[in-house]
mmCIF file of C-alpha atoms and ligand atoms in Angstrom:
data_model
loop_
_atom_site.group_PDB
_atom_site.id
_atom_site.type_symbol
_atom_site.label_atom_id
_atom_site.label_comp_id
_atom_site.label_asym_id
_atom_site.label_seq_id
_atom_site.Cartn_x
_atom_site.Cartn_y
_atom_site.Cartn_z
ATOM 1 C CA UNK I 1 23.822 -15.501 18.153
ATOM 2 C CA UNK I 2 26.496 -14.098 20.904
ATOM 3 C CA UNK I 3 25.265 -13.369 24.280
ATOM 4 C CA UNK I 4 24.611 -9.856 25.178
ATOM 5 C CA UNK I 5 27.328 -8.904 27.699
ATOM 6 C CA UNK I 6 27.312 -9.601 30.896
ATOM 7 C CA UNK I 7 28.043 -5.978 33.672
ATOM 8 C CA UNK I 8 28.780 -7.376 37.232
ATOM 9 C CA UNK I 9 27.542 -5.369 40.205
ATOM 10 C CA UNK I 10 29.864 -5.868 42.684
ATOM 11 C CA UNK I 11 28.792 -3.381 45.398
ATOM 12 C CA UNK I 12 25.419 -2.545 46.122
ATOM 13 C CA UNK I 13 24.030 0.642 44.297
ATOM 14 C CA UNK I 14 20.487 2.319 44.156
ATOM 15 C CA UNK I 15 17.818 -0.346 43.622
ATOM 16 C CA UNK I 16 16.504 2.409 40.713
ATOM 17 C CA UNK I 17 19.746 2.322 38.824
ATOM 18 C CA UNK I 18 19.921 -1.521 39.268
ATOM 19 C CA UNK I 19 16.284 -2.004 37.991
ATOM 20 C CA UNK I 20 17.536 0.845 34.785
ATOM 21 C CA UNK I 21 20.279 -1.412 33.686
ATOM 22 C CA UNK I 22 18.217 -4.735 33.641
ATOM 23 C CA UNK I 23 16.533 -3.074 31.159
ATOM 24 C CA UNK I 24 19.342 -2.509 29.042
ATOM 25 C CA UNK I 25 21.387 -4.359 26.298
ATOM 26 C CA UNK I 26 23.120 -6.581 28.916
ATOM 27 C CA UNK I 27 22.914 -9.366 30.988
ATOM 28 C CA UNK I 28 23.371 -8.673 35.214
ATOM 29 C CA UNK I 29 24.554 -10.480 37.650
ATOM 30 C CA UNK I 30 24.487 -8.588 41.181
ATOM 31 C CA UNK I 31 27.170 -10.208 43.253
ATOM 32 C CA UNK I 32 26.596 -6.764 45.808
ATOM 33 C CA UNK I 33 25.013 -9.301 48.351
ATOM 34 C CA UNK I 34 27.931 -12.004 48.616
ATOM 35 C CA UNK I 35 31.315 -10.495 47.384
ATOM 36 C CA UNK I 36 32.273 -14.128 47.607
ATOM 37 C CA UNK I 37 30.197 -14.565 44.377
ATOM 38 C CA UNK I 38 32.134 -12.308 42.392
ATOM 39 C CA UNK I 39 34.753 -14.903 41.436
ATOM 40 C CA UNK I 40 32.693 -16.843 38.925
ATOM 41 C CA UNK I 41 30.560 -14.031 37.162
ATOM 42 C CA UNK I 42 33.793 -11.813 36.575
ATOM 43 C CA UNK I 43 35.205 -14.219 33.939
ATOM 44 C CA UNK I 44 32.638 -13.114 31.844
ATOM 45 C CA UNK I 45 32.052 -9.624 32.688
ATOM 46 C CA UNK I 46 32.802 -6.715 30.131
ATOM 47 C CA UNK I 47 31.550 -4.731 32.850
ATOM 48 C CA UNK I 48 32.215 -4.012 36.293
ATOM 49 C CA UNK I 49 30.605 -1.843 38.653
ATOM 50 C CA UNK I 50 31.678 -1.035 42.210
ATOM 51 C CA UNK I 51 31.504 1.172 45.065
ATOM 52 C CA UNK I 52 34.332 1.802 47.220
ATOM 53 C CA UNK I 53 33.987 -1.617 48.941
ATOM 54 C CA UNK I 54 35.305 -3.724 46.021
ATOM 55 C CA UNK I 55 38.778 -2.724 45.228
ATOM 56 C CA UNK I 56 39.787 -3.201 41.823
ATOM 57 C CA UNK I 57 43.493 -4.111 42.239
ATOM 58 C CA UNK I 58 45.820 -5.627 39.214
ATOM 59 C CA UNK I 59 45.224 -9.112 40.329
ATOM 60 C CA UNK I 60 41.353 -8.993 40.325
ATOM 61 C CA UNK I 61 41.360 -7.631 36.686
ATOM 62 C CA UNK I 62 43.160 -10.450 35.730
ATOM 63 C CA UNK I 63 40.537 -12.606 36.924
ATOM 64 C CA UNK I 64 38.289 -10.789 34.474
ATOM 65 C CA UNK I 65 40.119 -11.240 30.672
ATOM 66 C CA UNK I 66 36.640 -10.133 29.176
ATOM 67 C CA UNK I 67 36.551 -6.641 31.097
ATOM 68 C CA UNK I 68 35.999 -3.544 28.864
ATOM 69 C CA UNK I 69 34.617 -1.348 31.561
ATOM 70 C CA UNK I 70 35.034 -0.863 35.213
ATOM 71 C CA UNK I 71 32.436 1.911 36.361
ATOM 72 C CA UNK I 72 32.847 3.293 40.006
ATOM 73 C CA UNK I 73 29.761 4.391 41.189
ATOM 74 C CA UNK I 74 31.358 7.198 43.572
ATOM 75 C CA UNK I 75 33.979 9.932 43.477
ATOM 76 C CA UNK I 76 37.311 8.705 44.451
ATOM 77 C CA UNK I 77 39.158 6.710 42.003
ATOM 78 C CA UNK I 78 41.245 5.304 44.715
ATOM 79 C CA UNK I 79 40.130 1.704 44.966
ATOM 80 C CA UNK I 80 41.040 1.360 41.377
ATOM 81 C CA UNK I 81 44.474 0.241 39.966
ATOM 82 C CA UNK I 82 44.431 2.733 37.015
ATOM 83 C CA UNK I 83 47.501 1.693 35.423
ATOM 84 C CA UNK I 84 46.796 -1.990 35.587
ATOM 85 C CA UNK I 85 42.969 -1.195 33.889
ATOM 86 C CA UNK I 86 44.761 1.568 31.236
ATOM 87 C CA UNK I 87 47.052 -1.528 30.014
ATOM 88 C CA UNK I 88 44.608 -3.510 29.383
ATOM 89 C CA UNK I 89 42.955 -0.483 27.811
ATOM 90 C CA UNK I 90 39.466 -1.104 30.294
ATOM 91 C CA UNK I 91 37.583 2.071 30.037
ATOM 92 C CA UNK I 92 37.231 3.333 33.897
ATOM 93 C CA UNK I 93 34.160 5.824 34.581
ATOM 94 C CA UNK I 94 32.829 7.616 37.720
ATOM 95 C CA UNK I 95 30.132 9.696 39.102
ATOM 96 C CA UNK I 96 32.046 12.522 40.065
ATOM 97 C CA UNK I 97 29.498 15.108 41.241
ATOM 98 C CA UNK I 98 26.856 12.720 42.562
ATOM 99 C CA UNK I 99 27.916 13.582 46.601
ATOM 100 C CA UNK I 100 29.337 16.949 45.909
ATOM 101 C CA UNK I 101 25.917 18.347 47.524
ATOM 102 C CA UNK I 102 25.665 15.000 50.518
ATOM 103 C CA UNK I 103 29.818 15.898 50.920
ATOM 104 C CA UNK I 104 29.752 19.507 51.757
ATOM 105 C CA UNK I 105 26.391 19.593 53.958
ATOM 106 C CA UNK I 106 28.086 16.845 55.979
ATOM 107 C CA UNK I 107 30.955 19.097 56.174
ATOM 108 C CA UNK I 108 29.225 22.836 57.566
ATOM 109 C CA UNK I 109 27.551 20.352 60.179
ATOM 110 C CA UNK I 110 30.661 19.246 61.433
ATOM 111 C CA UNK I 111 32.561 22.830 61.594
ATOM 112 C CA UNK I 112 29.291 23.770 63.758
ATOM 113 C CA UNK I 113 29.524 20.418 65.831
ATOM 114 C CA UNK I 114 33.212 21.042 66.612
ATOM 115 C CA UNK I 115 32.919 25.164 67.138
ATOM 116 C CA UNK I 116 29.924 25.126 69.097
ATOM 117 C CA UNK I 117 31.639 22.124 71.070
ATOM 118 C CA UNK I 118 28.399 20.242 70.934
ATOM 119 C CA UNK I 119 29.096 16.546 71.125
ATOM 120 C CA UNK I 120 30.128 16.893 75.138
ATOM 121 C CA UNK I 121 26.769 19.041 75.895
ATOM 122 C CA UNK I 122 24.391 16.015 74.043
ATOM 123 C CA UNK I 123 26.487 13.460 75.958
ATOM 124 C CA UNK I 124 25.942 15.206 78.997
ATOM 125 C CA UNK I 125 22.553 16.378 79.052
ATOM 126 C CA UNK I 126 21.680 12.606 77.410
ATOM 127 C CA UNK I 127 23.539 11.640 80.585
ATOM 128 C CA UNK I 128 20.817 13.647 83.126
ATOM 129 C CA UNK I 129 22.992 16.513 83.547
ATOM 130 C CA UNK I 130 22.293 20.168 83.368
ATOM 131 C CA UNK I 131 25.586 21.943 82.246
ATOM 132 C CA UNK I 132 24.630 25.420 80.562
ATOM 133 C CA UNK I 133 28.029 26.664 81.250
ATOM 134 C CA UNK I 134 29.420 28.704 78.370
ATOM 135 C CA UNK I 135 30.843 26.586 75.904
ATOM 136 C CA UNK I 136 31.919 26.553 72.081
ATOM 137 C CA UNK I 137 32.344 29.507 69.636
ATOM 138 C CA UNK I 138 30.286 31.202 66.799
ATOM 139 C CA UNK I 139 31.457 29.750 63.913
ATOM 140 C CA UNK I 140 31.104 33.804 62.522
ATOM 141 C CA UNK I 141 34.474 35.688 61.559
ATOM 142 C CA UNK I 142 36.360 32.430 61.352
ATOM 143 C CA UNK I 143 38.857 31.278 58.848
ATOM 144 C CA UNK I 144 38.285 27.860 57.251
ATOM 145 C CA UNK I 145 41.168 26.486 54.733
ATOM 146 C CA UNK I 146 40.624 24.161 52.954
ATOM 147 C CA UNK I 147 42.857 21.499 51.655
ATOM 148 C CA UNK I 148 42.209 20.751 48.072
ATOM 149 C CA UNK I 149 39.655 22.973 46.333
ATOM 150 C CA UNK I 150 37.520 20.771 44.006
ATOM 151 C CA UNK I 151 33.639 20.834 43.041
ATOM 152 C CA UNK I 152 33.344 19.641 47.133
ATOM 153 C CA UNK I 153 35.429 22.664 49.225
ATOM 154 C CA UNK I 154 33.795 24.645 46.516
ATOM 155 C CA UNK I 155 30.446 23.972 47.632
ATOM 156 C CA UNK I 156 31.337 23.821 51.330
ATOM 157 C CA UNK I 157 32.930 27.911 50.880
ATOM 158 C CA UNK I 158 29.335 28.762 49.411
ATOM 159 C CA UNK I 159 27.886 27.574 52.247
ATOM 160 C CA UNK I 160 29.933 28.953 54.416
ATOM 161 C CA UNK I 161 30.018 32.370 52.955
ATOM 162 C CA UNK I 162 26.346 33.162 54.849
ATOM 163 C CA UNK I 163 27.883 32.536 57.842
ATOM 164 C CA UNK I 164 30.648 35.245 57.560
ATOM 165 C CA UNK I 165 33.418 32.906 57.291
ATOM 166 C CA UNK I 166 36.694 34.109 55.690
ATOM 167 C CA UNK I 167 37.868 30.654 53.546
ATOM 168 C CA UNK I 168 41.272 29.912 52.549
ATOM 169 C CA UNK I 169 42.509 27.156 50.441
ATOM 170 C CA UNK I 170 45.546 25.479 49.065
ATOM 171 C CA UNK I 171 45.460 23.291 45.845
ATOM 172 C CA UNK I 172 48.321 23.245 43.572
ATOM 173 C CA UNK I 173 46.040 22.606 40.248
ATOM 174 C CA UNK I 174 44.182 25.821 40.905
ATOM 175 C CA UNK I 175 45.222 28.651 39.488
ATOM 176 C CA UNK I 176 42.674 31.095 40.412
ATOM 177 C CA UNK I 177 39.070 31.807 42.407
ATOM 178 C CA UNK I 178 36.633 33.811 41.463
ATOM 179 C CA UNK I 179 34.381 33.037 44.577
ATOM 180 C CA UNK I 180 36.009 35.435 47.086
ATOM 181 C CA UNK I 181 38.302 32.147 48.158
ATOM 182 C CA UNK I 182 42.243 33.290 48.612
ATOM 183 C CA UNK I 183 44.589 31.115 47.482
ATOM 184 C CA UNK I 184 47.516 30.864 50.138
ATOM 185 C CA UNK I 185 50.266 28.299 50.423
ATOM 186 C CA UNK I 186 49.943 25.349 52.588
ATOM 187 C CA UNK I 187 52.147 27.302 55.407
ATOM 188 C CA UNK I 188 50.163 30.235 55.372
ATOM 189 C CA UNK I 189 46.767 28.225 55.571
ATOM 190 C CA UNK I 190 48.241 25.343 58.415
ATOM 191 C CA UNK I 191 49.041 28.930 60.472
ATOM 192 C CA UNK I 192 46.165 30.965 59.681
ATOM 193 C CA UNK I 193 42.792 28.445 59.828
ATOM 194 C CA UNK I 194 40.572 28.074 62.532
ATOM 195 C CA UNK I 195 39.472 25.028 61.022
ATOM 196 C CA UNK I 196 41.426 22.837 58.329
ATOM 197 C CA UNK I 197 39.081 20.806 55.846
ATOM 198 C CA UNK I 198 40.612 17.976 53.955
ATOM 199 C CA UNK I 199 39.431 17.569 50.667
ATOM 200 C CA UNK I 200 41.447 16.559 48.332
ATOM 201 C CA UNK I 201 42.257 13.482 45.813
ATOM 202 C CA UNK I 202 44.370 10.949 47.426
ATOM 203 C CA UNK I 203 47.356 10.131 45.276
ATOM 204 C CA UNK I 204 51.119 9.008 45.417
ATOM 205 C CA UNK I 205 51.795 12.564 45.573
ATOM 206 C CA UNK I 206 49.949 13.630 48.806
ATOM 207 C CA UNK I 207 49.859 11.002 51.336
ATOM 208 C CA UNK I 208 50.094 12.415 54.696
ATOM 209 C CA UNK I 209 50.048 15.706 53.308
ATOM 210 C CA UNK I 210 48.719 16.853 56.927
ATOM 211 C CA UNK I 211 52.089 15.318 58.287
ATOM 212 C CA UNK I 212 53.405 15.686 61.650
ATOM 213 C CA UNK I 213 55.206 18.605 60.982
ATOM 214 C CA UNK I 214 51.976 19.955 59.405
ATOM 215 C CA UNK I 215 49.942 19.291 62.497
ATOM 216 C CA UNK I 216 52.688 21.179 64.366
ATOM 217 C CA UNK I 217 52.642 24.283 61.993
ATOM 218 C CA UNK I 218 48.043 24.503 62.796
ATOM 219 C CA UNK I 219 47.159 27.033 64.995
ATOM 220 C CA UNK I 220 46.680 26.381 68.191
ATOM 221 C CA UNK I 221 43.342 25.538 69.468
ATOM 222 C CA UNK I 222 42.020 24.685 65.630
ATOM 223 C CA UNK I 223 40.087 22.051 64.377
ATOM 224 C CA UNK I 224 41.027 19.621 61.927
ATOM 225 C CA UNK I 225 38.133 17.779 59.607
ATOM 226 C CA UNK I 226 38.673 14.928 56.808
ATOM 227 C CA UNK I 227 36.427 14.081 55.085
ATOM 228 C CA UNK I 228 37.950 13.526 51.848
ATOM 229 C CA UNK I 229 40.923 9.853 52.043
ATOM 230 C CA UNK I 230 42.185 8.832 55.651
ATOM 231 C CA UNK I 231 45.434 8.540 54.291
ATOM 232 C CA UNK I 232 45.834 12.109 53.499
ATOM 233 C CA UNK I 233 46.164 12.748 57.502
ATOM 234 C CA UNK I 234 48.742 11.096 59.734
ATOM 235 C CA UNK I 235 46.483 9.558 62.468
ATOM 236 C CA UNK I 236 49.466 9.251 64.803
ATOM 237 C CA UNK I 237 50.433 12.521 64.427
ATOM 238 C CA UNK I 238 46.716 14.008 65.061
ATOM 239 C CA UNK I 239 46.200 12.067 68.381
ATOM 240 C CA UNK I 240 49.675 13.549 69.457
ATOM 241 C CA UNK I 241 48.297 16.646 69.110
ATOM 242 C CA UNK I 242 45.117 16.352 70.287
ATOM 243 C CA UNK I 243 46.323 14.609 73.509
ATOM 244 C CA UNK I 244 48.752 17.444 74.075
ATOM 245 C CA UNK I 245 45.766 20.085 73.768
ATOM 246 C CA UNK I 246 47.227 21.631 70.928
ATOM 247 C CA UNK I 247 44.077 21.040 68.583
ATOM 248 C CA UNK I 248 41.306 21.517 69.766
ATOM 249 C CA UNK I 249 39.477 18.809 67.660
ATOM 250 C CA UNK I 250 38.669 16.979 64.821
ATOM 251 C CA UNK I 251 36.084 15.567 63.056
ATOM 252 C CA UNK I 252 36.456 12.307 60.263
ATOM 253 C CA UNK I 253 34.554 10.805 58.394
ATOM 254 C CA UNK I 254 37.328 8.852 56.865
ATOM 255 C CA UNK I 255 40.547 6.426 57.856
ATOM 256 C CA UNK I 256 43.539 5.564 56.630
ATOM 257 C CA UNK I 257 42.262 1.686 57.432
ATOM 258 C CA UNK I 258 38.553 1.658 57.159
ATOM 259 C CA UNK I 259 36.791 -0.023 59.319
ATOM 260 C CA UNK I 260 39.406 2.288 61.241
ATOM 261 C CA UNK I 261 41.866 0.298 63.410
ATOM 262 C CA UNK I 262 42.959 3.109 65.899
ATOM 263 C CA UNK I 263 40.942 3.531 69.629
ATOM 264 C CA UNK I 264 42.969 5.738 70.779
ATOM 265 C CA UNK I 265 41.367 8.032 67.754
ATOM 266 C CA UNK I 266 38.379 6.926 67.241
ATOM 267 C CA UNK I 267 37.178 6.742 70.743
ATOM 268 C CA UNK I 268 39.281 9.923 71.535
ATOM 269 C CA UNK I 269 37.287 12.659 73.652
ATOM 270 C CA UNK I 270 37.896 15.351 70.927
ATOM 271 C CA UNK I 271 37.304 13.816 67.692
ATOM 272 C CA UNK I 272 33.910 13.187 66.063
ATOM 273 C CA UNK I 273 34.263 9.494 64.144
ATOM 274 C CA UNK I 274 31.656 9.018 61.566
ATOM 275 C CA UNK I 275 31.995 5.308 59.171
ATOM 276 C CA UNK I 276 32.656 7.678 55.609
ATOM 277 C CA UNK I 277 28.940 8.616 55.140
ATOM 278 C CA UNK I 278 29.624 11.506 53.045
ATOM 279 C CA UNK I 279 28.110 10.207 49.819
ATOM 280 C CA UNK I 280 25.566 7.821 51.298
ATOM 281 C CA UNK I 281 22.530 10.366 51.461
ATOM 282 C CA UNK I 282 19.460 8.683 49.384
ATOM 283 C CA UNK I 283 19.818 11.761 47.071
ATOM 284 C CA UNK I 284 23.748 11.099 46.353
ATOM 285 C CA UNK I 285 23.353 7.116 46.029
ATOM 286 C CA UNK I 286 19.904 7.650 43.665
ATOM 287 C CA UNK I 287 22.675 10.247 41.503
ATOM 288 C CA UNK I 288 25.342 7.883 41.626
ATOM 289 C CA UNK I 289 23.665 5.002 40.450
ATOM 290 C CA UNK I 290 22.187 6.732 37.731
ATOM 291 C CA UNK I 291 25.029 8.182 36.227
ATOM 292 C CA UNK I 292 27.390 5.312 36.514
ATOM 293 C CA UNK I 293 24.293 3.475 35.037
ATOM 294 C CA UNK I 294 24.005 6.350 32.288
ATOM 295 C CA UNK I 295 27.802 5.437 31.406
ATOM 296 C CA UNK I 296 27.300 1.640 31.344
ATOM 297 C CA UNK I 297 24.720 1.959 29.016
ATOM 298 C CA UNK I 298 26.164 4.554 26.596
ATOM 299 C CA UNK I 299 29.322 2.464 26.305
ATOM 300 C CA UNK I 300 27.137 -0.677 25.549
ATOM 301 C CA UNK I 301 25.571 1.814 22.677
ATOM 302 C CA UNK I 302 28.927 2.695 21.036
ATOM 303 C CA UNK I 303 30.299 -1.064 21.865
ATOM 304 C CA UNK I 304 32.462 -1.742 19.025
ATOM 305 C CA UNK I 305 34.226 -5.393 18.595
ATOM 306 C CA UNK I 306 37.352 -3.765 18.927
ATOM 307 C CA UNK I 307 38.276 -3.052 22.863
ATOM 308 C CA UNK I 308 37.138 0.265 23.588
ATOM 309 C CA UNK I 309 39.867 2.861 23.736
ATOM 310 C CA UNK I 310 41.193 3.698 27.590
ATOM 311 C CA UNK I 311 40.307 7.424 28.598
ATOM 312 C CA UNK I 312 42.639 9.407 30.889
ATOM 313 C CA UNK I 313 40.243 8.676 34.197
ATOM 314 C CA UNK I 314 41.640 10.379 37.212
ATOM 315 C CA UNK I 315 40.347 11.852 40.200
ATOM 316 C CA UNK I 316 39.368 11.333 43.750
ATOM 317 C CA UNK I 317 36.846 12.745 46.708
ATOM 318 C CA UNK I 318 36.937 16.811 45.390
HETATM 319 C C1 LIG L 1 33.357 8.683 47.039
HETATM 320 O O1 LIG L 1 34.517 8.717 46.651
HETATM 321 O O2 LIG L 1 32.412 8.655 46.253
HETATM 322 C C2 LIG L 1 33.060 8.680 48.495
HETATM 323 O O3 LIG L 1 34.177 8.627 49.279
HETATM 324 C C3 LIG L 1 32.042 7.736 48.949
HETATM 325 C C4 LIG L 1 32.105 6.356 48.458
HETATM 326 O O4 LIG L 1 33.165 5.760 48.405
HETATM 327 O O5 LIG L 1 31.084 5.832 48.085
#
């Protein structure tokens, strides 16, 4: 009788999830521990699972002839070469709302880090001093934009509504809001925010879409936060502006190299670094896990000895 087939965990995922699929039709092998153990187990695999760590590039499917399914156990389809694993018709699933909740919390706590200026007064007062000088803004009556407006900026303007915040956004695949959101051209949102909030799908199409000359067209004294794909903001072009005072600050959560491989950003006096924790909240992992999980095992249910037919996966952090 044929072996039940084999799914390869490549990244670790919730130990719930992990212990869910052991129980299923399959055989596991979790290389999440060593990715240096991949190699061997992916020559069997009809299944794949990652986080964002293992990046599924043309050459690594090829080292997998056997793969039927490549589940990302995440948002952002990014780390996935999805015109190498749609001609080899490999099936490519996500978890698309598992951090929407983890994504836009993390968000309203860094517009109130950067408004109320925070980060110097903990510093300080951690460093014995007693500075109550006035400092920061309410972050009441200002405008957010946001950049990209997905299930994620969605969630961070409902938020943000309680606080009497006016939100903008800009997102060429929206048509309409029904959530008191104005839709504005980029131009009109670069010169009108307070506080810019990256968060849309990184594709061919948008890279660096907060460009140099984007920077320059912010308001000055705003804020920038990205929390969506480094690559979406020109790093060079941010510390430019943030050394010549013209932002006030910026908050990210994500690089375009990550680790990130620029001091004079990361360690810069205005920007809040944080190593892309927006989806790593127990509550978004335990979601992911399950419903990339969920997918494994209802494609092992309808497996067929014919490859399974590709579906038009897309996406990114929205
Ligand atoms: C996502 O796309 O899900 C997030 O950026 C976090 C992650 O990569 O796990």
């Amino acid at each position: 009788m044929a072996e039940p087939p084999l799914v390869v965990v490549a990244d670790p995922i919730d130990r719930e999830a992990l212990d869910r699929l052991r129980r299923g039709p399959c055989r596991v092998v979790d290389a999440s521990a060593d990715p240096a153990r991949l190699g061997e187990p992916l020559a069997e695999a009809w299944g794949l699972i990652v986080r964002s760590r293992t990046k599924v590039t043309a050459e690594l499917l090829a080292r997998a002839p056997r793969l039927e399914l490549v589940a990302r156990a995440g948002v952002g389809l990014d780390n996935v070469d999805l015109a190498a694993a749609e001609a080899r018709r490999i099936r490519v699933v996500n978890a698309p709302a598992a951090a929407t909740t983890s994504v836009a919390e993390l968000t309203v706590a860094l517009c109130l880090l950067l408004v109320r200026d925070l980060l110097p007064a903990i510093a300080s007062t951690r460093g014995g001093r007693w500075e109550r000088g006035v400092r920061g803004h309410e972050l009441a009556a200002r405008t957010v934009g946001f950049v990209g407006y997905g299930r994620i900026a969605r969630e961070v303007a409902r938020r943000l509504g309680p606080f009497g915040v006016r939100c903008l956004a800009f997102d060429p695949f929206v048509a309409t809001t029904a959530d008191g959101t104005t839709l504005v051209p980029l131009d009109r949102l670069l010169a009108e925010s307070d506080i810019v909030s990256v968060h849309a799908a990184l594709t061919d199409a948008n890279h660096h879409v907060l460009d140099a000359p984007a920077i320059a067209r912010m308001r000055a004294g705003a804020f920038l936060i990205n929390v969506a794909r480094g690559a979406l903001v020109d790093e060079a072009a941010l510390v430019a502006a943030l050394d010549e005072g013209r932002l006030a600050g910026a908050a990210l959560d994500v690089f375009e190299q990550e680790p990130p491989t620029r001091p004079a950003l990361v360690g810069h006096p205005r920007v809040i670094p944080t190593p892309h924790l927006g989806a790593s909240t127990e509550e978004a992992q335990r979601r992911a896990g399950a419903d990339v999980v969920a997918e494994v095992l209802q494609a092992l249910a309808a497996r067929s000895p014919t490859p399974l037919a590709p579906t038009a996966a897309s996406g990114g952090t929205r």
